[in-house]
Short mmCIF file of C-alpha atoms in Angstrom, two decimals:
data_model
loop_
_atom_site.label_atom_id
_atom_site.label_comp_id
_atom_site.label_asym_id
_atom_site.label_seq_id
_atom_site.Cartn_x
_atom_site.Cartn_y
_atom_site.Cartn_z
CA UNK M 247 -63.30 32.46 26.42
CA UNK M 248 -62.01 32.91 29.92
CA UNK M 249 -58.79 34.46 28.69
CA UNK M 250 -60.71 36.73 26.37
CA UNK M 251 -63.03 37.92 29.16
CA UNK M 252 -60.08 38.60 31.41
CA UNK M 253 -58.43 40.57 28.65
CA UNK M 254 -61.55 42.63 28.06
CA UNK M 255 -61.73 43.38 31.76
CA UNK M 256 -58.16 44.57 31.83
CA UNK M 257 -58.75 46.65 28.71
CA UNK M 258 -61.76 48.43 30.22
CA UNK M 259 -59.95 49.16 33.45
CA UNK M 260 -56.88 50.41 31.67
CA UNK M 261 -58.85 52.78 29.46
CA UNK M 262 -60.66 54.26 32.43
CA UNK M 263 -57.49 54.90 34.40
CA UNK M 264 -54.89 55.82 31.80
CA UNK M 265 -56.79 56.52 28.66
CA UNK M 266 -54.07 54.81 26.59
CA UNK M 267 -53.72 51.46 24.93
CA UNK M 268 -50.07 50.77 25.72
CA UNK M 269 -50.78 48.48 28.68
CA UNK M 270 -53.57 46.81 26.78
CA UNK M 271 -51.18 45.79 24.01
CA UNK M 272 -48.59 44.51 26.51
CA UNK M 273 -51.02 42.27 28.40
CA UNK M 274 -52.65 41.07 25.23
CA UNK M 275 -49.30 40.04 23.86
CA UNK M 276 -48.23 38.23 27.04
CA UNK M 277 -51.48 36.31 27.27
CA UNK M 278 -51.36 35.49 23.58
CA UNK M 279 -47.81 34.21 23.92
CA UNK M 280 -48.77 31.90 26.78
CA UNK M 281 -51.74 30.59 24.85
CA UNK M 282 -49.61 30.04 21.76
CA UNK M 283 -46.86 28.20 23.62
CA UNK M 284 -49.33 25.94 25.38
CA UNK M 285 -51.09 24.82 22.22
CA UNK M 286 -48.25 24.34 19.70
CA UNK M 287 -45.70 21.61 19.20
CA UNK M 288 -42.13 21.84 17.96
CA UNK M 289 -42.14 21.68 14.16
CA UNK M 290 -40.52 18.67 12.51
CA UNK M 291 -39.65 20.25 9.15
CA UNK M 292 -36.69 22.35 10.31
CA UNK M 293 -33.15 21.61 9.13
CA UNK M 294 -29.57 22.86 9.26
CA UNK M 295 -27.23 22.97 6.26
CA UNK M 296 -23.50 22.83 7.10
CA UNK M 297 -21.05 23.94 4.42
CA UNK M 298 -17.31 24.61 4.43
CA UNK M 299 -14.04 23.40 3.02
CA UNK M 300 -12.60 19.98 3.80
CA UNK M 301 -10.83 19.72 7.18
CA UNK M 302 -12.82 22.68 8.53
CA UNK M 303 -14.21 20.61 11.41
CA UNK M 304 -17.78 20.15 10.17
CA UNK M 305 -18.08 16.47 11.06
CA UNK M 306 -16.59 16.86 14.54
CA UNK M 307 -18.79 19.86 15.26
CA UNK M 308 -22.04 18.10 14.36
CA UNK M 309 -20.96 14.98 16.27
CA UNK M 310 -20.41 17.17 19.33
CA UNK M 311 -23.90 18.67 18.99
CA UNK M 312 -25.31 15.16 18.67
CA UNK M 313 -23.37 13.85 21.64
CA UNK M 314 -21.47 11.32 19.54
CA UNK M 315 -17.90 10.64 20.69
CA UNK M 316 -16.62 8.76 17.64
CA UNK M 317 -17.62 10.68 14.50
CA UNK M 318 -17.28 9.02 11.11
CA UNK M 319 -16.58 11.20 8.14
CA UNK M 320 -18.39 10.49 4.89
CA UNK M 321 -18.44 12.11 1.48
CA UNK M 322 -20.87 13.92 -0.78
CA UNK M 323 -23.97 15.05 1.10
CA UNK M 324 -24.47 13.45 4.52
CA UNK M 325 -27.61 13.48 6.60
CA UNK M 326 -27.88 13.33 10.37
CA UNK M 327 -30.21 14.66 13.03
CA UNK M 328 -30.04 16.28 16.45
CA UNK M 329 -32.57 15.55 19.17
CA UNK M 330 -34.21 18.76 20.43
CA UNK M 331 -36.24 18.78 23.61
CA UNK M 332 -38.43 21.54 24.95
CA UNK M 333 -38.43 21.12 28.72
CA UNK M 334 -41.23 23.63 29.26
CA UNK M 335 -43.69 21.99 26.91
CA UNK M 336 -42.29 18.48 27.38
CA UNK M 337 -41.95 18.11 23.65
CA UNK M 338 -39.32 16.31 21.58
CA UNK M 339 -38.42 16.63 17.92
CA UNK M 340 -35.55 15.97 15.54
CA UNK M 341 -33.58 18.66 13.80
CA UNK M 342 -32.32 17.44 10.43
CA UNK M 343 -28.69 18.21 9.59
CA UNK M 344 -27.21 18.18 6.08
CA UNK M 345 -23.41 18.22 5.82
CA UNK M 346 -22.03 19.05 2.38
CA UNK M 347 -18.58 17.86 1.38
CA UNK M 348 -16.02 20.55 0.62
CA UNK M 349 -15.28 19.08 -2.80
CA UNK M 350 -16.45 21.58 -5.46
CA UNK M 351 -17.75 18.69 -7.53
CA UNK M 352 -20.45 18.00 -4.92
CA UNK M 353 -22.10 21.44 -4.92
CA UNK M 354 -24.79 20.09 -7.26
CA UNK M 355 -26.08 18.08 -4.27
CA UNK M 356 -27.34 21.30 -2.65
CA UNK M 357 -30.69 20.82 -4.37
CA UNK M 358 -31.49 17.95 -2.00
CA UNK M 359 -30.81 19.97 1.17
CA UNK M 360 -31.94 23.44 0.11
CA UNK M 361 -34.90 23.65 -2.25
CA UNK M 362 -38.16 25.51 -2.68
CA UNK M 363 -39.84 23.47 0.04
CA UNK M 364 -37.11 23.79 2.68
CA UNK M 365 -35.91 27.34 1.90
CA UNK M 366 -37.95 29.05 4.61
CA UNK M 367 -37.11 26.39 7.22
CA UNK M 368 -33.34 26.05 6.79
CA UNK M 369 -30.50 27.60 8.82
CA UNK M 370 -27.01 27.62 7.29
CA UNK M 371 -23.80 27.00 9.25
CA UNK M 372 -20.71 28.25 7.45
CA UNK M 373 -17.61 26.63 9.00
CA UNK M 374 -14.00 27.83 8.80
CA UNK M 375 -11.04 26.54 10.79
CA UNK M 376 -8.52 28.33 12.96
CA UNK M 377 -5.91 25.94 11.55
CA UNK M 378 -5.90 27.97 8.33
CA UNK M 379 -6.91 31.56 9.17
CA UNK M 380 -5.18 32.82 6.02
CA UNK M 381 -7.85 30.98 3.98
CA UNK M 382 -10.90 32.60 5.60
CA UNK M 383 -11.30 35.23 2.92
CA UNK M 384 -11.34 32.81 0.01
CA UNK M 385 -13.44 30.19 1.80
CA UNK M 386 -16.18 32.54 3.02
CA UNK M 387 -16.47 34.34 -0.30
CA UNK M 388 -16.48 31.02 -2.15
CA UNK M 389 -19.33 29.48 -0.16
CA UNK M 390 -21.41 32.65 -0.04
CA UNK M 391 -21.15 32.83 -3.81
CA UNK M 392 -22.29 29.20 -4.13
CA UNK M 393 -25.25 29.81 -1.81
CA UNK M 394 -26.25 33.01 -3.61
CA UNK M 395 -26.17 31.35 -7.02
CA UNK M 396 -28.16 28.37 -5.71
CA UNK M 397 -30.83 30.55 -4.08
CA UNK M 398 -31.20 32.62 -7.25
CA UNK M 399 -31.96 29.44 -9.20
CA UNK M 400 -34.73 28.36 -6.84
CA UNK M 401 -38.21 28.77 -8.25
CA UNK M 402 -39.58 30.87 -5.41
CA UNK M 403 -42.41 33.33 -5.45
CA UNK M 404 -41.40 36.95 -5.19
CA UNK M 405 -43.47 37.37 -2.04
CA UNK M 406 -41.74 34.42 -0.42
CA UNK M 407 -38.27 35.79 -1.14
CA UNK M 408 -39.24 39.20 0.14
CA UNK M 409 -40.76 37.76 3.30
CA UNK M 410 -37.60 35.79 4.10
CA UNK M 411 -35.42 38.87 3.64
CA UNK M 412 -37.73 41.07 5.68
CA UNK M 413 -37.67 38.52 8.48
CA UNK M 414 -33.90 38.96 8.84
CA UNK M 415 -34.18 42.74 8.77
CA UNK M 416 -36.85 42.66 11.47
CA UNK M 417 -34.74 40.36 13.64
CA UNK M 418 -31.84 42.81 13.51
CA UNK M 419 -33.99 45.85 14.19
CA UNK M 420 -35.78 44.20 17.12
CA UNK M 421 -32.79 42.53 18.78
CA UNK M 422 -32.40 43.01 22.51
CA UNK M 423 -30.67 41.15 25.31
CA UNK M 424 -33.03 38.40 26.44
CA UNK M 425 -33.71 37.22 29.94
CA UNK M 426 -32.48 40.31 31.75
CA UNK M 427 -35.81 40.99 33.44
CA UNK M 428 -37.39 37.53 33.51
CA UNK M 429 -37.01 34.56 35.78
CA UNK M 430 -34.54 32.11 34.18
CA UNK M 431 -37.04 29.29 34.72
CA UNK M 432 -39.85 31.06 32.95
CA UNK M 433 -40.87 29.75 29.52
CA UNK M 434 -41.61 33.26 28.37
CA UNK M 435 -39.08 35.44 26.61
CA UNK M 436 -39.06 39.08 25.84
CA UNK M 437 -41.05 39.76 22.75
CA UNK M 438 -39.95 41.88 19.89
CA UNK M 439 -40.31 45.60 20.04
CA UNK M 440 -42.30 45.59 16.82
CA UNK M 441 -45.50 44.39 18.47
CA UNK M 442 -47.73 47.16 17.36
CA UNK M 443 -48.17 49.61 14.56
CA UNK M 444 -46.96 52.45 16.76
CA UNK M 445 -43.69 50.61 17.46
CA UNK M 446 -43.16 49.93 13.77
CA UNK M 447 -43.11 53.65 13.18
CA UNK M 448 -40.38 54.01 15.81
CA UNK M 449 -38.23 51.11 14.52
CA UNK M 450 -34.56 51.92 14.37
CA UNK M 451 -32.81 51.67 11.03
CA UNK M 452 -30.25 48.96 10.38
CA UNK M 453 -26.73 49.63 11.69
CA UNK M 454 -24.11 50.85 9.28
CA UNK M 455 -22.92 48.05 7.01
CA UNK M 456 -25.52 45.54 8.26
CA UNK M 457 -27.27 43.17 5.83
CA UNK M 458 -25.81 44.69 2.71
CA UNK M 459 -26.09 41.16 1.27
CA UNK M 460 -29.42 39.56 2.19
CA UNK M 461 -30.02 36.01 0.93
CA UNK M 462 -33.05 35.46 3.12
CA UNK M 463 -31.15 32.69 4.94
CA UNK M 464 -30.34 32.67 8.63
CA UNK M 465 -26.53 32.19 8.66
CA UNK M 466 -24.23 31.28 11.54
CA UNK M 467 -20.47 31.54 10.89
CA UNK M 468 -18.61 29.04 13.10
CA UNK M 469 -14.85 29.25 13.59
CA UNK M 470 -13.71 25.78 14.66
CA UNK M 471 -10.51 24.51 16.34
CA UNK M 472 -9.79 27.70 18.28
CA UNK M 473 -7.45 25.68 20.51
CA UNK M 474 -4.96 25.99 17.63
CA UNK M 475 -4.37 29.64 18.58
CA UNK M 476 -1.58 28.64 20.94
CA UNK M 477 0.17 26.88 18.07
CA UNK M 478 -0.17 29.96 15.90
CA UNK M 479 1.48 32.00 18.63
CA UNK M 480 4.38 29.60 19.18
CA UNK M 481 5.17 28.44 15.68
CA UNK M 482 3.99 31.31 13.47
CA UNK M 483 4.65 34.27 15.78
CA UNK M 484 1.02 35.42 15.91
CA UNK M 485 0.33 38.22 18.37
CA UNK M 486 -2.82 39.66 19.90
CA UNK M 487 -3.12 42.24 17.16
CA UNK M 488 -3.24 39.47 14.57
CA UNK M 489 -6.15 37.82 16.36
CA UNK M 490 -7.84 41.20 16.78
CA UNK M 491 -7.44 41.88 13.08
CA UNK M 492 -8.94 38.49 12.24
CA UNK M 493 -11.85 39.03 14.64
CA UNK M 494 -12.72 42.50 13.41
CA UNK M 495 -12.57 41.32 9.80
CA UNK M 496 -14.87 38.32 10.30
CA UNK M 497 -17.26 40.38 12.44
CA UNK M 498 -17.57 42.91 9.64
CA UNK M 499 -18.21 40.03 7.24
CA UNK M 500 -20.97 38.66 9.49
CA UNK M 501 -22.45 42.13 9.87
CA UNK M 502 -22.67 42.57 6.11
CA UNK M 503 -24.44 39.21 5.66
CA UNK M 504 -26.63 39.35 8.77
CA UNK M 505 -24.86 36.34 10.29
CA UNK M 506 -24.08 35.28 13.83
CA UNK M 507 -20.51 34.39 14.89
CA UNK M 508 -19.25 31.57 17.13
CA UNK M 509 -15.69 30.63 18.04
CA UNK M 510 -15.74 26.94 19.06
CA UNK M 511 -13.35 24.20 20.10
CA UNK M 512 -14.58 20.62 20.21
CA UNK M 513 -11.30 19.52 21.78
CA UNK M 514 -11.62 21.93 24.72
CA UNK M 515 -15.44 22.01 24.63
CA UNK M 516 -15.73 25.77 24.17
CA UNK M 517 -19.04 27.32 23.07
CA UNK M 518 -20.40 24.00 21.76
CA UNK M 519 -23.29 23.88 24.24
CA UNK M 520 -24.02 27.54 23.62
CA UNK M 521 -24.10 26.91 19.89
CA UNK M 522 -26.66 24.16 20.39
CA UNK M 523 -28.86 26.44 22.48
CA UNK M 524 -28.52 29.27 20.01
CA UNK M 525 -29.55 27.03 17.11
CA UNK M 526 -32.68 25.94 18.96
CA UNK M 527 -33.35 29.60 19.76
CA UNK M 528 -33.11 30.73 16.14
CA UNK M 529 -34.97 27.71 14.71
CA UNK M 530 -37.59 26.88 17.37
CA UNK M 531 -37.72 30.23 19.19
CA UNK M 532 -36.60 28.64 22.46
CA UNK M 533 -35.09 30.89 25.16
CA UNK M 534 -31.45 31.96 24.86
CA UNK M 535 -30.19 34.21 27.62
CA UNK M 536 -26.44 34.29 27.01
CA UNK M 537 -25.16 37.75 26.09
CA UNK M 538 -22.46 38.45 23.55
CA UNK M 539 -18.96 37.25 24.54
CA UNK M 540 -15.95 39.20 23.24
CA UNK M 541 -13.45 39.08 26.12
CA UNK M 542 -11.85 35.69 25.51
CA UNK M 543 -10.23 35.63 22.10
CA UNK M 544 -10.82 31.89 21.60
CA UNK M 545 -14.48 31.87 22.75
CA UNK M 546 -16.14 34.74 20.88
CA UNK M 547 -19.95 34.75 20.62
CA UNK M 548 -21.76 37.40 18.57
CA UNK M 549 -25.55 36.92 18.21
CA UNK M 550 -27.17 38.27 15.06
CA UNK M 551 -28.38 41.82 15.70
CA UNK M 552 -25.98 42.65 18.53
CA UNK M 553 -22.96 43.89 16.60
CA UNK M 554 -22.29 47.18 14.87
CA UNK M 555 -19.29 49.12 13.59
CA UNK M 556 -18.91 51.08 16.82
CA UNK M 557 -18.47 47.90 18.85
CA UNK M 558 -16.09 46.45 16.27
CA UNK M 559 -13.94 49.60 16.36
CA UNK M 560 -12.91 48.81 19.93
CA UNK M 561 -10.55 46.19 18.48
CA UNK M 562 -8.74 48.87 16.48
CA UNK M 563 -7.00 50.17 19.59
CA UNK M 564 -4.74 47.13 19.88
CA UNK M 565 -3.74 47.10 16.21
CA UNK M 566 -0.36 48.83 15.95
CA UNK M 567 1.30 47.45 12.82
CA UNK M 568 -1.84 47.08 10.70
CA UNK M 569 -4.99 48.96 9.86
CA UNK M 570 -8.58 47.69 9.71
CA UNK M 571 -8.86 48.49 6.01
CA UNK M 572 -5.73 46.53 5.06
CA UNK M 573 -6.35 43.64 2.72
CA UNK M 574 -6.88 40.51 4.75
CA UNK M 575 -4.21 38.29 3.20
CA UNK M 576 -1.64 41.10 3.41
CA UNK M 577 -1.75 40.83 7.19
CA UNK M 578 -2.69 37.17 7.68
CA UNK M 579 -0.27 35.63 5.21
CA UNK M 580 0.11 31.91 4.53
CA UNK M 581 3.19 30.35 6.15
CA UNK M 582 6.07 29.21 3.94
CA UNK M 583 5.79 25.69 2.68
CA UNK M 584 7.93 23.25 4.64
CA UNK M 585 9.60 20.41 2.81
CA UNK M 586 8.87 17.22 4.67
CA UNK M 587 11.12 14.19 4.33
CA UNK M 588 9.44 11.23 2.75
CA UNK M 589 10.32 7.57 2.81
CA UNK M 590 9.48 7.06 -0.81
CA UNK M 591 12.30 5.84 -3.02
CA UNK M 592 13.55 8.34 -5.54
CA UNK M 593 12.62 7.33 -9.03
CA UNK M 594 15.68 6.80 -11.21
CA UNK M 595 15.42 7.87 -14.82
CA UNK M 596 17.78 6.18 -17.30
CA UNK M 597 20.14 8.33 -19.30
CA UNK M 598 19.36 8.82 -22.93
CA UNK M 599 21.24 6.29 -25.05
CA UNK M 600 22.58 8.83 -27.56
CA UNK M 601 23.89 11.07 -24.78
CA UNK M 602 25.65 8.13 -23.16
CA UNK M 603 27.25 7.03 -26.43
CA UNK M 604 28.29 10.59 -27.22
CA UNK M 605 30.04 10.90 -23.88
CA UNK M 606 31.87 7.62 -24.46
CA UNK M 607 32.97 8.84 -27.87
CA UNK M 608 34.43 11.99 -26.34
CA UNK M 609 36.36 9.91 -23.81
CA UNK M 610 37.76 7.74 -26.61
CA UNK M 611 38.81 10.77 -28.61
CA UNK M 612 40.56 12.22 -25.57
CA UNK M 613 42.30 8.92 -24.84
CA UNK M 614 40.56 8.50 -21.53
CA UNK M 615 38.77 5.29 -22.30
CA UNK M 616 39.15 2.76 -19.50
CA UNK M 617 41.63 -0.01 -20.24
CA UNK M 618 40.15 -3.39 -20.86
CA UNK M 619 40.92 -6.01 -18.28
CA UNK M 620 43.47 -8.61 -19.25
CA UNK M 621 42.20 -12.08 -20.06
CA UNK M 622 43.35 -14.92 -17.80
CA UNK M 623 44.95 -16.54 -20.88
CA UNK M 624 47.15 -13.51 -21.42
CA UNK M 625 50.51 -12.94 -19.80
CA UNK M 626 50.50 -10.88 -16.66
CA UNK M 627 52.16 -7.44 -16.91
CA UNK M 628 55.82 -7.53 -16.00
CA UNK M 629 56.10 -11.29 -16.26
CA UNK M 630 59.28 -12.56 -17.95
CA UNK M 631 58.90 -15.05 -20.74
CA UNK M 632 61.39 -17.85 -20.07
CA UNK M 633 62.79 -19.49 -23.24
CA UNK M 634 61.67 -23.00 -23.76
CA UNK M 635 64.17 -25.66 -22.83
CA UNK M 636 64.63 -28.47 -25.36
CA UNK M 637 62.54 -31.37 -24.27
CA UNK M 638 64.23 -34.71 -23.72
CA UNK M 639 63.44 -37.11 -26.47
CA UNK M 640 62.56 -34.41 -28.95
CA UNK M 641 65.97 -34.85 -30.63
CA UNK M 642 65.44 -38.54 -31.41
CA UNK M 643 64.93 -37.69 -35.03
CA UNK M 644 67.06 -34.71 -36.02
CA UNK M 645 65.50 -34.58 -39.46
CA UNK M 646 61.95 -34.13 -38.09
CA UNK M 647 60.55 -31.12 -36.39
CA UNK M 648 58.22 -31.11 -33.44
CA UNK M 649 54.59 -31.01 -34.50
CA UNK M 650 53.01 -27.59 -34.49
CA UNK M 651 50.40 -28.75 -32.02
CA UNK M 652 53.07 -28.67 -29.31
CA UNK M 653 53.83 -24.98 -29.79
CA UNK M 654 52.50 -22.66 -27.06
CA UNK M 655 50.07 -20.72 -29.31
CA UNK M 656 48.52 -23.76 -30.94
CA UNK M 657 45.08 -24.65 -29.64
CA UNK M 658 44.27 -28.21 -28.85
CA UNK M 659 44.35 -30.56 -25.89
CA UNK M 660 47.86 -32.00 -26.44
CA UNK M 661 49.44 -28.63 -27.18
CA UNK M 662 47.95 -27.13 -24.02
CA UNK M 663 49.23 -30.01 -21.94
CA UNK M 664 52.64 -29.67 -23.52
CA UNK M 665 52.73 -25.95 -22.67
CA UNK M 666 51.73 -26.72 -19.13
CA UNK M 667 54.46 -29.28 -18.64
CA UNK M 668 57.02 -27.03 -20.32
CA UNK M 669 56.14 -24.20 -17.94
CA UNK M 670 56.79 -26.50 -15.01
CA UNK M 671 60.13 -27.64 -16.37
CA UNK M 672 61.35 -24.20 -17.42
CA UNK M 673 61.06 -22.70 -13.95
CA UNK M 674 64.49 -24.07 -13.09
CA UNK M 675 67.74 -24.06 -14.93
CA UNK M 676 68.89 -27.27 -16.50
CA UNK M 677 66.98 -30.08 -18.14
CA UNK M 678 64.92 -32.47 -16.08
CA UNK M 679 66.79 -35.31 -17.63
CA UNK M 680 70.26 -33.84 -16.91
CA UNK M 681 72.33 -34.08 -13.79
CA UNK M 682 70.72 -32.48 -10.78
CA UNK M 683 72.48 -29.63 -9.04
CA UNK M 684 72.66 -29.08 -5.36
CA UNK M 685 69.52 -26.93 -5.41
CA UNK M 686 67.51 -29.13 -7.74
CA UNK M 687 67.48 -32.33 -5.79
CA UNK M 688 70.69 -32.78 -3.73
CA UNK M 689 70.55 -32.57 0.05
CA UNK M 690 70.88 -29.07 1.36
CA UNK M 691 74.15 -28.13 2.91
CA UNK M 692 73.61 -26.69 6.39
CA UNK M 693 74.20 -22.90 6.53
CA UNK M 694 74.22 -22.46 2.78
CA UNK M 695 71.54 -20.37 1.06
CA UNK M 696 70.36 -20.94 -2.52
CA UNK M 697 71.58 -18.48 -5.13
CA UNK M 698 69.32 -15.58 -6.17
CA UNK M 699 66.57 -16.59 -8.58
CA UNK M 700 66.70 -20.28 -7.63
CA UNK M 701 64.31 -22.11 -5.41
CA UNK M 702 65.27 -25.02 -3.27
CA UNK M 703 63.72 -28.14 -4.72
CA UNK M 704 62.43 -30.72 -2.31
CA UNK M 705 62.06 -34.40 -3.02
CA UNK M 706 58.31 -34.06 -3.57
CA UNK M 707 58.74 -31.24 -6.10
CA UNK M 708 61.46 -33.18 -7.93
CA UNK M 709 59.12 -36.15 -8.22
CA UNK M 710 56.39 -33.96 -9.72
CA UNK M 711 58.81 -32.53 -12.29
CA UNK M 712 60.07 -35.97 -13.22
CA UNK M 713 56.53 -37.16 -13.79
CA UNK M 714 55.82 -34.07 -15.88
CA UNK M 715 58.92 -34.71 -18.03
CA UNK M 716 57.91 -38.30 -18.54
CA UNK M 717 54.37 -37.31 -19.59
CA UNK M 718 55.74 -34.73 -21.99
CA UNK M 719 58.11 -37.32 -23.50
CA UNK M 720 55.19 -39.72 -23.95
CA UNK M 721 53.10 -37.11 -25.72
CA UNK M 722 55.99 -36.24 -28.02
CA UNK M 723 56.60 -39.87 -28.98
CA UNK M 724 52.91 -40.45 -29.69
CA UNK M 725 52.76 -37.47 -32.01
CA UNK M 726 55.95 -38.52 -33.83
CA UNK M 727 54.62 -42.05 -34.23
CA UNK M 728 51.45 -40.73 -35.81
CA UNK M 729 53.45 -38.64 -38.26
CA UNK M 730 55.68 -41.59 -39.24
CA UNK M 731 52.64 -43.78 -39.84
CA UNK M 732 51.07 -41.13 -42.06
CA UNK M 733 54.35 -40.74 -43.99
CA UNK M 734 54.66 -44.51 -44.55
CA UNK M 735 51.12 -44.70 -45.85
CA UNK M 736 51.73 -41.89 -48.30
CA UNK M 737 54.99 -43.65 -49.55
CA UNK M 738 53.15 -46.91 -50.25
CA UNK M 739 50.61 -45.10 -52.29
#
C-alpha cells in the first residue's frame, strides 16, 4: 500500500508538470521490479541440456562449471547439477544439467531431458571442439536436426509453442548492453525496451538473417578447446584468415538460429566463468554486464541479440584467399590421414593349398625342384669305393661261399658288423694277417715321410685293426659252422 501511494503521488505530480505518462511508466516499472525481486525465489525447475559429438569437451566443460577438478565421463544420458547463488537475494538453488552422449543410438533418451513439462524451462548448449573445426558444419546441422525433430514430436499446445518462439524474438528485439548506466553492485538491471504499448509500436524488426529457424529453445553454441588453435597454426598451417572464416561462418549460424556464441578453453580457463554467469542471466534473469568480445580470436563472446550481418562483415576484410560465401568444408578441409605405427603383430594368412601344389608342380616340370638330402646310410658324394680285401679265414673252405649276410647290402646285425670291420681293414693296403710294412706297424725311420695315400699306423691303431680282424674271423667261422650243421642235418634226412 505504501508503494502504491507513493506511485500515485508521483503520477499526479508528473501529470501536472509534464502532461505525459512516460515518467510514470518508468517509475512504475522500477518500483515493480524491486517489489518483484524482493518477493520471489530462484525457481528450481530450470535445466540445461548439453548435446554434441563425442570428444567435443562436454564433460570437462560441465565439470568446470561445477568446480569439479576430476571429471568422470559416463555414457547414455548423464545428470548433474550446478549450484546457483543469488547474492542479492541470498538465495540458493540447483540448476539441473543433462549431458547426452554423442552416440546416435542414444538420441531416444532425449525424452527424459526435454519433454512437454520441461520445454519452456530448458536451455540447450550445443558443443563443438576446436580440435576438429572441419567437422563443425556436419555436427551443428546434425544436432539441430535432431532437436527440431524431437521438438516437433512433443505434444505441446499451439499457444505454448508460439509463446516460446515469441519470447526469443522479443529478446533479440529488446537487447541492449546491460550495466552501462547502473552501479555494478545494484541488483537492478536495465529493463527491456518493450515495457509499454507505445514502445511495442516502435520495436525494431529483427536483423537480416536472424532467427530464420526458431525452435523456441534458448541455444548457446560453445566452441571448446580453443587452446588447440596454436596447434592448428603450427601443424596444419592455419592462418588468421582461416580463423576469421570459421568465426564468421559460426556467427552466421548462430544468428540464423537465435543462439549465443562462446569460445572457451577449460585448460587455459578462458570464458568459463563468463559462461556460467551468462547461463544464470538467461535462465534466472540475473545481471550480466559483460559486453560482446570479438578481439581475441580464442575468447570470442557473442550474446544473443548483439550480432548482425554488418558486424560480421568486418571479418571479411582479412579474408584474402577465400570468400564468405564459399562452402565451409572447401576452405576448412580435413587433414590427410596419418598412418600410425602399431605394435600389433601382422596376421599371417596361409597360402592356398592348390596354389602351393601348383607352384611345386611348375618347379618340377622346369627341373628346379630342390635336391633331396642324402641319407646318412648313403655314400658321400665323391667318396671312392675301395674294393673289399679277402678276409683271412674266408678261404678255409674253397668249395663254400661266404654267406650272403656278410655282403655290404644285406641287412642284419652280423652283416652290418662285417661291413664295419671290412671298412676298417680296407683303409690300408695289404691284409691284416699279412706281413706289416714299414708304414703299417714298423718303427718310423727318422726323416722319412709316408708315401702319398698312406697313413702312418701307430701301435694303438694296429692293435685296433688286429682286434677287428679277429672279430671278423670269428663271425665268419660261426656262420660257416651254422651252414655245415644245417647241411649235415639235411644229409641225414
